Amino acid sequence: MKLTSYGAALEVTGSQHLLEVNGKRILLDCGLFQGHRKIAFEKNQEFEYDPASIDAVLLSHAHIDHTGNTPHLVSKGFAGKIYCTEATKKLCEPLLLDSAYIQQQDTEYFNRRVKDTALEMDPIYTEEDVKLALEHFKGLPYDTQYTLYDGVKVTFFEAGHVLGSSMIQLDIVDQEDGKEKRLIFTGDLGRYKLPIIKDPHEPDHADYLLCESTYGNRNHAPIEEGVPELARVINRTVERGGKVIIPSFAFERTQELIYSIHLLFDRGEIPKNLPVFIDSPLATNLTHIFREEIELYDKDIRENFRLDHNPFDPSQLKFTASVEESKELNFLIGPCIIISSSGMCEAGRIRHHLKNNIEDSKNTVAVVGYMAENTLGRKIVDGEKRIKIYDQMYKVNAEVVILESFSAHADRDDLDRFIKGIHGLKKIMLVHGEQNQSEAFAERIKTYSEAEPIVMEPMKPVEL
Ligand SMILES: [Zn+2]
């Protein structure tokens, strides 16, 4: 059997890996390339393989960089089924519809800039394509083996990364050599003790591991420090009379923030009447799904809240639905928290909030998520003093804080622990990491594992 990466090789976005086994072509994840808007738009135009040749798709979790290309795949001729956990299936509907809306906006943006109408582009996919793609989705329960094809069985286990996230285990009888082989794809591996979701499954045996390496060469601040650190940032900003602006992914990170802020209100650690705005229609929809899925959560969330007290529904929370309501936030006087997307600041309402608030030294921009290379968010993280938003330059006078504890990705110690627990590994293929992270991690693996680490390169197949 053979594995080839078509995305998320030497980079952290656009996850797509093709497994060829027993005459079948199985795609592990079908993500969109995300990041700098123009680069992303161009990169997502074409597939490097024929979508009609794919037999099945297995999705690790609902993040768009793992699922966002499925409507495009279907529109280009894919006719098979798309398997994932039931929660991922549910979450994919609002996430993919939002993605279609962004594609449409990006196309309009691109077309406004081209002089020649012959060069105008169509969106990569539309809401109609999303609806057609959703018909191909099949949700499967966790921890339950499902026979995909003769000699190919799949099981989804908890990955501990986001609601519905899974690592995908394939148990194969390879017709080429008659051998039994187990391949595990981590998807995005979460962290132990993350709030809200359960801890990652710990497999004890596999032959091959396709492993993410986002933080293969770094450790995060401990999770326990996240909420107190957030309280200090909020209180400091409130004392200055400023606003806390938080660029956040609409899915999971926003709900984690709501949960953490709710805890701080309940414990009296931040001012009681501080308004919290969720300024993202997508985050609003997803928060409603989170309010319903309590049974998928970890024990800690149930311990911290009584059943009649929904963790995702503090009384200070306000959702801004319309663009007008969002714009009204510009005129709001006095301290507040504004959580808005997109997470990497490349699009969406967050750009307005940054534009209106980043020049005022009373305010704080709190970074809680991964910022890919070349994005506006990365420039803020890198401490650039002047940034460009909507073709205009702005001075960064606001305090910029990076709250690393909020990462939902395993760090180096978590990855080590995960790999050390798996016996029998022959090859570990590293993906979903920038080159320096994946390469350093490959060297590190050699110090404690017999397995051969391979840093996957785009379109370079590996025999298994
Ligand atoms: Zn993810």
GROMACS .gro file of C-alpha atoms and ligand atoms in nm:
model
  465
    1MET     CA    1   0.000   0.000   0.000
    2LYS     CA    2   0.104   0.357  -0.062
    3LEU     CA    3   0.051   0.693   0.105
    4THR     CA    4   0.086   1.033  -0.064
    5SER     CA    5   0.031   1.376   0.089
    6TYR     CA    6  -0.138   1.639  -0.124
    7GLY     CA    7  -0.157   1.899   0.150
    8ALA     CA    8  -0.037   1.963   0.507
    9ALA     CA    9   0.308   1.833   0.412
   10LEU     CA   10   0.572   2.081   0.536
   11GLU     CA   11   0.282   2.314   0.623
   12VAL     CA   12  -0.010   2.316   0.868
   13THR     CA   13  -0.309   2.356   0.643
   14GLY     CA   14  -0.496   2.187   0.360
   15SER     CA   15  -0.482   1.836   0.507
   16GLN     CA   16  -0.520   1.575   0.227
   17HIS     CA   17  -0.349   1.235   0.227
   18LEU     CA   18  -0.422   0.961  -0.023
   19LEU     CA   19  -0.399   0.598   0.085
   20GLU     CA   20  -0.391   0.344  -0.198
   21VAL     CA   21  -0.466  -0.007  -0.079
   22ASN     CA   22  -0.628  -0.320  -0.225
   23GLY     CA   23  -0.718  -0.135  -0.544
   24LYS     CA   24  -0.901   0.140  -0.350
   25ARG     CA   25  -0.812   0.508  -0.322
   26ILE     CA   26  -0.903   0.642   0.021
   27LEU     CA   27  -0.857   1.008   0.101
   28LEU     CA   28  -0.772   1.092   0.462
   29ASP     CA   29  -0.908   1.443   0.517
   30CYS     CA   30  -1.003   1.677   0.237
   31GLY     CA   31  -0.907   2.018   0.370
   32LEU     CA   32  -0.889   2.361   0.223
   33PHE     CA   33  -0.561   2.545   0.225
   34GLN     CA   34  -0.612   2.837   0.465
   35GLY     CA   35  -0.395   3.134   0.539
   36HIS     CA   36  -0.312   3.440   0.335
   37ARG     CA   37  -0.626   3.509   0.135
   38LYS     CA   38  -0.480   3.545  -0.213
   39ILE     CA   39  -0.237   3.253  -0.182
   40ALA     CA   40  -0.518   3.035  -0.043
   41PHE     CA   41  -0.759   3.127  -0.319
   42GLU     CA   42  -0.507   3.034  -0.588
   43LYS     CA   43  -0.394   2.714  -0.417
   44ASN     CA   44  -0.748   2.581  -0.370
   45GLN     CA   45  -0.845   2.610  -0.738
   46GLU     CA   46  -0.726   2.267  -0.853
   47PHE     CA   47  -0.678   1.914  -0.722
   48GLU     CA   48  -0.349   1.738  -0.790
   49TYR     CA   49  -0.540   1.411  -0.837
   50ASP     CA   50  -0.863   1.320  -1.013
   51PRO     CA   51  -1.153   1.361  -0.763
   52ALA     CA   52  -1.358   1.104  -0.958
   53SER     CA   53  -1.089   0.841  -0.893
   54ILE     CA   54  -1.134   0.859  -0.513
   55ASP     CA   55  -1.342   0.577  -0.361
   56ALA     CA   56  -1.400   0.712  -0.009
   57VAL     CA   57  -1.308   1.002   0.217
   58LEU     CA   58  -1.240   0.973   0.591
   59LEU     CA   59  -1.247   1.300   0.787
   60SER     CA   60  -1.065   1.341   1.119
   61HIS     CA   61  -1.255   1.648   1.242
   62ALA     CA   62  -1.466   1.943   1.132
   63HIS     CA   63  -1.200   2.215   1.099
   64ILE     CA   64  -1.211   2.360   0.748
   65ASP     CA   65  -0.844   2.285   0.682
   66HIS     CA   66  -0.944   1.916   0.719
   67THR     CA   67  -1.290   1.915   0.556
   68GLY     CA   68  -1.334   2.233   0.356
   69ASN     CA   69  -1.252   2.087   0.016
   70THR     CA   70  -1.524   1.818   0.023
   71PRO     CA   71  -1.787   2.028  -0.165
   72HIS     CA   72  -1.525   2.101  -0.430
   73LEU     CA   73  -1.433   1.730  -0.448
   74VAL     CA   74  -1.798   1.636  -0.501
   75SER     CA   75  -1.850   1.906  -0.763
   76LYS     CA   76  -1.547   1.769  -0.954
   77GLY     CA   77  -1.685   1.416  -0.975
   78PHE     CA   78  -1.630   1.236  -0.643
   79ALA     CA   79  -1.921   0.994  -0.601
   80GLY     CA   80  -1.834   0.795  -0.288
   81LYS     CA   81  -1.910   0.836   0.081
   82ILE     CA   82  -1.751   1.076   0.329
   83TYR     CA   83  -1.710   0.912   0.670
   84CYS     CA   84  -1.659   1.092   1.001
   85THR     CA   85  -1.796   1.095   1.355
   86GLU     CA   86  -2.159   1.194   1.405
   87ALA     CA   87  -2.067   1.522   1.579
   88THR     CA   88  -1.830   1.612   1.296
   89LYS     CA   89  -2.109   1.554   1.046
   90LYS     CA   90  -2.338   1.786   1.243
   91LEU     CA   91  -2.073   2.057   1.277
   92CYS     CA   92  -1.975   2.039   0.909
   93GLU     CA   93  -2.305   2.182   0.791
   94PRO     CA   94  -2.266   2.536   0.936
   95LEU     CA   95  -1.888   2.529   0.887
   96LEU     CA   96  -1.904   2.434   0.518
   97LEU     CA   97  -2.188   2.678   0.448
   98ASP     CA   98  -1.978   2.954   0.603
   99SER     CA   99  -1.682   2.840   0.395
  100ALA     CA  100  -1.894   2.869   0.077
  101TYR     CA  101  -1.983   3.222   0.179
  102ILE     CA  102  -1.613   3.307   0.223
  103GLN     CA  103  -1.533   3.155  -0.120
  104GLN     CA  104  -1.797   3.377  -0.273
  105GLN     CA  105  -1.659   3.688  -0.099
  106ASP     CA  106  -1.304   3.604  -0.200
  107THR     CA  107  -1.410   3.565  -0.562
  108GLU     CA  108  -1.583   3.903  -0.556
  109TYR     CA  109  -1.273   4.058  -0.398
  110PHE     CA  110  -1.050   3.897  -0.662
  111ASN     CA  111  -1.278   3.992  -0.952
  112ARG     CA  112  -1.295   4.356  -0.842
  113ARG     CA  113  -0.919   4.374  -0.882
  114VAL     CA  114  -0.881   4.218  -1.226
  115LYS     CA  115  -0.901   4.458  -1.515
  116ASP     CA  116  -0.990   4.202  -1.781
  117THR     CA  117  -1.331   4.036  -1.733
  118ALA     CA  118  -1.194   3.724  -1.907
  119LEU     CA  119  -0.974   3.669  -1.599
  120GLU     CA  120  -1.266   3.675  -1.356
  121MET     CA  121  -1.302   3.367  -1.136
  122ASP     CA  122  -1.593   3.161  -1.007
  123PRO     CA  123  -1.610   3.066  -0.640
  124ILE     CA  124  -1.440   2.734  -0.562
  125TYR     CA  125  -1.780   2.617  -0.444
  126THR     CA  126  -2.122   2.751  -0.360
  127GLU     CA  127  -2.385   2.683  -0.093
  128GLU     CA  128  -2.553   2.455  -0.348
  129ASP     CA  129  -2.233   2.246  -0.374
  130VAL     CA  130  -2.222   2.223   0.006
  131LYS     CA  131  -2.577   2.087   0.018
  132LEU     CA  132  -2.490   1.822  -0.244
  133ALA     CA  133  -2.170   1.729  -0.056
  134LEU     CA  134  -2.356   1.689   0.275
  135GLU     CA  135  -2.562   1.411   0.116
  136HIS     CA  136  -2.239   1.208   0.088
  137PHE     CA  137  -2.164   1.233   0.461
  138LYS     CA  138  -2.206   0.928   0.682
  139GLY     CA  139  -2.161   0.970   1.057
  140LEU     CA  140  -2.014   0.675   1.249
  141PRO     CA  141  -2.003   0.621   1.627
  142TYR     CA  142  -1.674   0.641   1.817
  143ASP     CA  143  -1.484   0.321   1.908
  144THR     CA  144  -1.680   0.103   1.667
  145GLN     CA  145  -1.513  -0.086   1.383
  146TYR     CA  146  -1.672  -0.039   1.041
  147THR     CA  147  -1.585  -0.244   0.731
  148LEU     CA  148  -1.512  -0.007   0.443
  149TYR     CA  149  -1.397  -0.268   0.190
  150ASP     CA  150  -1.276  -0.624   0.186
  151GLY     CA  151  -0.966  -0.613   0.409
  152VAL     CA  152  -1.008  -0.248   0.509
  153LYS     CA  153  -1.171  -0.165   0.841
  154VAL     CA  154  -1.196   0.178   1.000
  155THR     CA  155  -1.246   0.292   1.361
  156PHE     CA  156  -1.277   0.649   1.487
  157PHE     CA  157  -1.126   0.718   1.831
  158GLU     CA  158  -1.134   1.037   2.039
  159ALA     CA  159  -0.852   1.276   1.940
  160GLY     CA  160  -0.920   1.527   2.218
  161HIS     CA  161  -0.876   1.825   1.984
  162VAL     CA  162  -1.222   1.970   1.919
  163LEU     CA  163  -1.581   1.855   1.957
  164GLY     CA  164  -1.626   1.546   1.737
  165SER     CA  165  -1.253   1.510   1.662
  166SER     CA  166  -1.111   1.169   1.593
  167MET     CA  167  -0.798   0.978   1.517
  168ILE     CA  168  -0.861   0.729   1.241
  169GLN     CA  169  -0.746   0.369   1.276
  170LEU     CA  170  -0.732   0.152   0.966
  171ASP     CA  171  -0.696  -0.223   1.007
  172ILE     CA  172  -0.588  -0.365   0.677
  173VAL     CA  173  -0.514  -0.700   0.520
  174ASP     CA  174  -0.288  -0.592   0.235
  175GLN     CA  175  -0.362  -0.801  -0.074
  176GLU     CA  176  -0.016  -0.723  -0.218
  177ASP     CA  177   0.178  -0.911   0.049
  178GLY     CA  178  -0.099  -1.077   0.250
  179LYS     CA  179   0.013  -0.898   0.569
  180GLU     CA  180  -0.206  -0.744   0.838
  181LYS     CA  181  -0.124  -0.378   0.889
  182ARG     CA  182  -0.257  -0.112   1.121
  183LEU     CA  183  -0.228   0.253   1.021
  184ILE     CA  184  -0.333   0.531   1.255
  185PHE     CA  185  -0.388   0.885   1.134
  186THR     CA  186  -0.384   1.128   1.427
  187GLY     CA  187  -0.576   1.405   1.251
  188ASP     CA  188  -0.505   1.694   1.485
  189LEU     CA  189  -0.402   1.550   1.818
  190GLY     CA  190  -0.538   1.734   2.120
  191ARG     CA  191  -0.392   1.784   2.463
  192TYR     CA  192  -0.444   1.593   2.781
  193LYS     CA  193  -0.665   1.777   3.032
  194LEU     CA  194  -0.810   2.025   2.782
  195PRO     CA  195  -1.131   2.181   2.911
  196ILE     CA  196  -1.463   2.070   2.759
  197ILE     CA  197  -1.354   1.768   2.557
  198LYS     CA  198  -1.230   1.425   2.655
  199ASP     CA  199  -0.861   1.327   2.656
  200PRO     CA  200  -0.710   1.170   2.341
  201HIS     CA  201  -0.735   0.794   2.300
  202GLU     CA  202  -0.404   0.617   2.367
  203PRO     CA  203  -0.350   0.336   2.115
  204ASP     CA  204  -0.119   0.058   2.227
  205HIS     CA  205  -0.024  -0.090   1.892
  206ALA     CA  206   0.016   0.013   1.528
  207ASP     CA  207   0.252  -0.046   1.239
  208TYR     CA  208   0.233   0.296   1.081
  209LEU     CA  209   0.151   0.637   1.220
  210LEU     CA  210   0.056   0.938   1.013
  211CYS     CA  211   0.116   1.202   1.275
  212GLU     CA  212   0.059   1.574   1.303
  213SER     CA  213   0.359   1.781   1.416
  214THR     CA  214   0.228   2.138   1.451
  215TYR     CA  215   0.425   2.181   1.774
  216GLY     CA  216   0.685   1.907   1.718
  217ASN     CA  217   0.957   2.130   1.853
  218ARG     CA  218   0.781   2.333   2.122
  219ASN     CA  219   0.602   2.298   2.449
  220HIS     CA  220   0.301   2.505   2.551
  221ALA     CA  221   0.242   2.681   2.879
  222PRO     CA  222   0.046   2.445   3.107
  223ILE     CA  223  -0.330   2.436   3.047
  224GLU     CA  224  -0.402   2.534   3.410
  225GLU     CA  225  -0.239   2.872   3.349
  226GLY     CA  226  -0.480   2.967   3.072
  227VAL     CA  227  -0.781   3.083   3.273
  228PRO     CA  228  -0.587   3.282   3.540
  229GLU     CA  229  -0.379   3.444   3.264
  230LEU     CA  230  -0.697   3.540   3.079
  231ALA     CA  231  -0.831   3.695   3.402
  232ARG     CA  232  -0.515   3.905   3.444
  233VAL     CA  233  -0.538   4.027   3.084
  234ILE     CA  234  -0.906   4.118   3.121
  235ASN     CA  235  -0.858   4.296   3.455
  236ARG     CA  236  -0.554   4.490   3.335
  237THR     CA  237  -0.745   4.612   3.030
  238VAL     CA  238  -1.058   4.700   3.229
  239GLU     CA  239  -0.846   4.908   3.470
  240ARG     CA  240  -0.715   5.106   3.173
  241GLY     CA  241  -1.072   5.152   3.052
  242GLY     CA  242  -0.996   4.952   2.738
  243LYS     CA  243  -1.148   4.672   2.533
  244VAL     CA  244  -1.019   4.317   2.497
  245ILE     CA  245  -1.030   4.214   2.132
  246ILE     CA  246  -0.993   3.842   2.076
  247PRO     CA  247  -0.954   3.705   1.722
  248SER     CA  248  -1.083   3.354   1.754
  249PHE     CA  249  -1.178   3.057   1.544
  250ALA     CA  250  -1.556   3.037   1.550
  251PHE     CA  251  -1.544   2.665   1.622
  252GLU     CA  252  -1.423   2.533   1.959
  253ARG     CA  253  -1.185   2.814   2.059
  254THR     CA  254  -1.475   3.057   2.091
  255GLN     CA  255  -1.673   2.809   2.301
  256GLU     CA  256  -1.365   2.741   2.517
  257LEU     CA  257  -1.337   3.116   2.576
  258ILE     CA  258  -1.706   3.143   2.665
  259TYR     CA  259  -1.664   2.855   2.909
  260SER     CA  260  -1.349   3.009   3.066
  261ILE     CA  261  -1.503   3.356   3.094
  262HIS     CA  262  -1.814   3.202   3.247
  263LEU     CA  263  -1.598   3.033   3.512
  264LEU     CA  264  -1.429   3.368   3.587
  265PHE     CA  265  -1.766   3.541   3.628
  266ASP     CA  266  -1.889   3.266   3.860
  267ARG     CA  267  -1.575   3.285   4.072
  268GLY     CA  268  -1.595   3.666   4.089
  269GLU     CA  269  -1.249   3.702   3.935
  270ILE     CA  270  -1.350   3.955   3.668
  271PRO     CA  271  -1.599   4.247   3.694
  272LYS     CA  272  -1.951   4.114   3.717
  273ASN     CA  273  -2.117   4.333   3.454
  274LEU     CA  274  -1.849   4.324   3.188
  275PRO     CA  275  -2.021   4.277   2.852
  276VAL     CA  276  -1.896   3.994   2.632
  277PHE     CA  277  -1.982   4.006   2.262
  278ILE     CA  278  -1.963   3.716   2.024
  279ASP     CA  279  -1.941   3.892   1.691
  280SER     CA  280  -1.954   3.610   1.442
  281PRO     CA  281  -2.272   3.454   1.301
  282LEU     CA  282  -2.092   3.123   1.256
  283ALA     CA  283  -1.968   3.120   1.618
  284THR     CA  284  -2.324   3.192   1.727
  285ASN     CA  285  -2.461   2.891   1.535
  286LEU     CA  286  -2.186   2.664   1.661
  287THR     CA  287  -2.230   2.775   2.021
  288HIS     CA  288  -2.592   2.659   1.994
  289ILE     CA  289  -2.469   2.312   1.888
  290PHE     CA  290  -2.229   2.310   2.186
  291ARG     CA  291  -2.514   2.393   2.422
  292GLU     CA  292  -2.687   2.072   2.311
  293GLU     CA  293  -2.396   1.824   2.305
  294ILE     CA  294  -2.321   1.806   2.677
  295GLU     CA  295  -2.286   1.424   2.673
  296LEU     CA  296  -1.971   1.447   2.460
  297TYR     CA  297  -1.787   1.650   2.722
  298ASP     CA  298  -1.531   1.572   2.980
  299LYS     CA  299  -1.611   1.522   3.347
  300ASP     CA  300  -1.462   1.857   3.453
  301ILE     CA  301  -1.723   2.056   3.265
  302ARG     CA  302  -2.003   1.875   3.446
  303GLU     CA  303  -1.832   1.927   3.779
  304ASN     CA  304  -1.793   2.299   3.724
  305PHE     CA  305  -2.154   2.357   3.630
  306ARG     CA  306  -2.483   2.234   3.749
  307LEU     CA  307  -2.711   2.084   3.485
  308ASP     CA  308  -2.951   2.380   3.495
  309HIS     CA  309  -2.662   2.618   3.436
  310ASN     CA  310  -2.542   2.586   3.077
  311PRO     CA  311  -2.162   2.636   3.050
  312PHE     CA  312  -2.202   2.815   2.719
  313ASP     CA  313  -2.468   3.059   2.833
  314PRO     CA  314  -2.340   3.321   3.082
  315SER     CA  315  -2.584   3.609   3.130
  316GLN     CA  316  -2.325   3.872   3.024
  317LEU     CA  317  -2.294   3.710   2.679
  318LYS     CA  318  -2.445   3.886   2.379
  319PHE     CA  319  -2.451   3.767   2.022
  320THR     CA  320  -2.443   4.030   1.751
  321ALA     CA  321  -2.645   3.900   1.461
  322SER     CA  322  -2.656   4.173   1.199
  323VAL     CA  323  -2.376   4.377   1.046
  324GLU     CA  324  -2.543   4.688   1.196
  325GLU     CA  325  -2.520   4.544   1.548
  326SER     CA  326  -2.158   4.458   1.478
  327LYS     CA  327  -2.086   4.814   1.367
  328GLU     CA  328  -2.255   4.953   1.677
  329LEU     CA  329  -1.975   4.794   1.880
  330ASN     CA  330  -1.744   5.058   1.728
  331PHE     CA  331  -1.929   5.327   1.923
  332LEU     CA  332  -1.947   5.140   2.249
  333ILE     CA  333  -1.784   5.332   2.532
  334GLY     CA  334  -1.611   5.157   2.818
  335PRO     CA  335  -1.457   4.817   2.874
  336CYS     CA  336  -1.588   4.500   2.712
  337ILE     CA  337  -1.468   4.178   2.553
  338ILE     CA  338  -1.520   4.128   2.180
  339ILE     CA  339  -1.463   3.778   2.042
  340SER     CA  340  -1.475   3.771   1.665
  341SER     CA  341  -1.347   3.577   1.366
  342SER     CA  342  -1.174   3.485   1.142
  343GLY     CA  343  -0.916   3.338   1.374
  344MET     CA  344  -0.613   3.441   1.168
  345CYS     CA  345  -0.759   3.789   1.096
  346GLU     CA  346  -0.759   3.735   0.720
  347ALA     CA  347  -1.131   3.800   0.676
  348GLY     CA  348  -1.451   3.862   0.867
  349ARG     CA  349  -1.565   4.111   1.126
  350ILE     CA  350  -1.248   4.090   1.336
  351ARG     CA  351  -1.076   4.314   1.082
  352HIS     CA  352  -1.316   4.597   1.166
  353HIS     CA  353  -1.253   4.555   1.535
  354LEU     CA  354  -0.877   4.555   1.487
  355LYS     CA  355  -0.898   4.862   1.265
  356ASN     CA  356  -1.102   5.049   1.526
  357ASN     CA  357  -0.912   4.941   1.835
  358ILE     CA  358  -0.551   4.853   1.759
  359GLU     CA  359  -0.422   5.213   1.764
  360ASP     CA  360  -0.550   5.278   2.119
  361SER     CA  361  -0.301   5.182   2.391
  362LYS     CA  362  -0.583   5.123   2.643
  363ASN     CA  363  -0.696   4.817   2.446
  364THR     CA  364  -0.563   4.465   2.429
  365VAL     CA  365  -0.547   4.221   2.140
  366ALA     CA  366  -0.539   3.874   2.292
  367VAL     CA  367  -0.418   3.599   2.059
  368VAL     CA  368  -0.556   3.258   2.149
  369GLY     CA  369  -0.498   3.052   1.836
  370TYR     CA  370  -0.253   2.945   1.571
  371MET     CA  371  -0.158   3.213   1.320
  372ALA     CA  372  -0.029   3.073   0.991
  373GLU     CA  373   0.262   3.227   0.804
  374ASN     CA  374   0.182   3.538   0.598
  375THR     CA  375  -0.147   3.612   0.776
  376LEU     CA  376  -0.239   3.940   0.945
  377GLY     CA  377  -0.263   3.750   1.273
  378ARG     CA  378   0.097   3.627   1.239
  379LYS     CA  379   0.217   3.985   1.178
  380ILE     CA  380   0.052   4.093   1.504
  381VAL     CA  381   0.206   3.797   1.689
  382ASP     CA  382   0.548   3.877   1.540
  383GLY     CA  383   0.526   4.224   1.695
  384GLU     CA  384   0.503   4.430   1.376
  385LYS     CA  385   0.446   4.792   1.471
  386ARG     CA  386   0.246   4.887   1.162
  387ILE     CA  387  -0.007   4.661   0.994
  388LYS     CA  388  -0.223   4.690   0.686
  389ILE     CA  389  -0.601   4.638   0.705
  390TYR     CA  390  -0.819   4.705   0.401
  391ASP     CA  391  -0.535   4.881   0.216
  392GLN     CA  392  -0.471   5.121   0.504
  393MET     CA  393  -0.184   5.124   0.752
  394TYR     CA  394  -0.249   5.121   1.128
  395LYS     CA  395  -0.009   5.161   1.421
  396VAL     CA  396  -0.012   4.877   1.674
  397ASN     CA  397  -0.042   5.067   2.003
  398ALA     CA  398  -0.271   4.822   2.181
  399GLU     CA  399  -0.115   4.568   2.414
  400VAL     CA  400  -0.067   4.237   2.233
  401VAL     CA  401  -0.074   3.922   2.446
  402ILE     CA  402  -0.037   3.565   2.333
  403LEU     CA  403  -0.229   3.318   2.547
  404GLU     CA  404  -0.052   3.000   2.450
  405SER     CA  405  -0.233   2.781   2.699
  406PHE     CA  406  -0.540   2.788   2.480
  407SER     CA  407  -0.381   2.574   2.210
  408ALA     CA  408  -0.584   2.264   2.121
  409HIS     CA  409  -0.283   2.093   1.964
  410ALA     CA  410  -0.057   1.845   2.137
  411ASP     CA  411   0.282   1.996   2.216
  412ARG     CA  412   0.616   1.817   2.198
  413ASP     CA  413   0.573   1.641   2.533
  414ASP     CA  414   0.220   1.531   2.444
  415LEU     CA  415   0.339   1.395   2.107
  416ASP     CA  416   0.628   1.211   2.276
  417ARG     CA  417   0.392   1.054   2.529
  418PHE     CA  418   0.148   0.953   2.254
  419ILE     CA  419   0.415   0.791   2.035
  420LYS     CA  420   0.593   0.616   2.322
  421GLY     CA  421   0.268   0.442   2.413
  422ILE     CA  422   0.231   0.280   2.070
  423HIS     CA  423   0.417  -0.048   2.029
  424GLY     CA  424   0.533  -0.203   1.702
  425LEU     CA  425   0.569   0.116   1.498
  426LYS     CA  426   0.774   0.076   1.180
  427LYS     CA  427   0.729   0.416   1.019
  428ILE     CA  428   0.608   0.750   1.150
  429MET     CA  429   0.507   0.990   0.874
  430LEU     CA  430   0.508   1.350   0.994
  431VAL     CA  431   0.261   1.598   0.850
  432HIS     CA  432   0.078   1.914   0.955
  433GLY     CA  433   0.386   2.105   1.067
  434GLU     CA  434   0.600   2.383   0.930
  435GLN     CA  435   0.933   2.245   0.808
  436ASN     CA  436   1.137   2.344   1.117
  437GLN     CA  437   0.885   2.178   1.353
  438SER     CA  438   0.851   1.852   1.154
  439GLU     CA  439   1.225   1.812   1.092
  440ALA     CA  440   1.324   1.879   1.453
  441PHE     CA  441   1.056   1.637   1.569
  442ALA     CA  442   1.183   1.366   1.329
  443GLU     CA  443   1.530   1.397   1.486
  444ARG     CA  444   1.378   1.378   1.833
  445ILE     CA  445   1.178   1.062   1.753
  446LYS     CA  446   1.504   0.884   1.663
  447THR     CA  447   1.622   0.930   2.025
  448TYR     CA  448   1.345   0.713   2.169
  449SER     CA  449   1.181   0.509   1.894
  450GLU     CA  450   1.288   0.225   1.666
  451ALA     CA  451   1.048   0.352   1.401
  452GLU     CA  452   1.172   0.537   1.096
  453PRO     CA  453   1.051   0.900   1.102
  454ILE     CA  454   0.965   1.041   0.760
  455VAL     CA  455   0.890   1.409   0.705
  456MET     CA  456   0.624   1.390   0.433
  457GLU     CA  457   0.682   1.602   0.125
  458PRO     CA  458   0.401   1.707  -0.108
  459MET     CA  459   0.320   1.444  -0.372
  460LYS     CA  460   0.607   1.216  -0.273
  461PRO     CA  461   0.459   0.871  -0.206
  462VAL     CA  462   0.574   0.644   0.075
  463GLU     CA  463   0.540   0.263   0.049
  464LEU     CA  464   0.395   0.094   0.355
  465ZN      ZN  465  -0.791   2.110   1.383
   0.00000   0.00000   0.00000
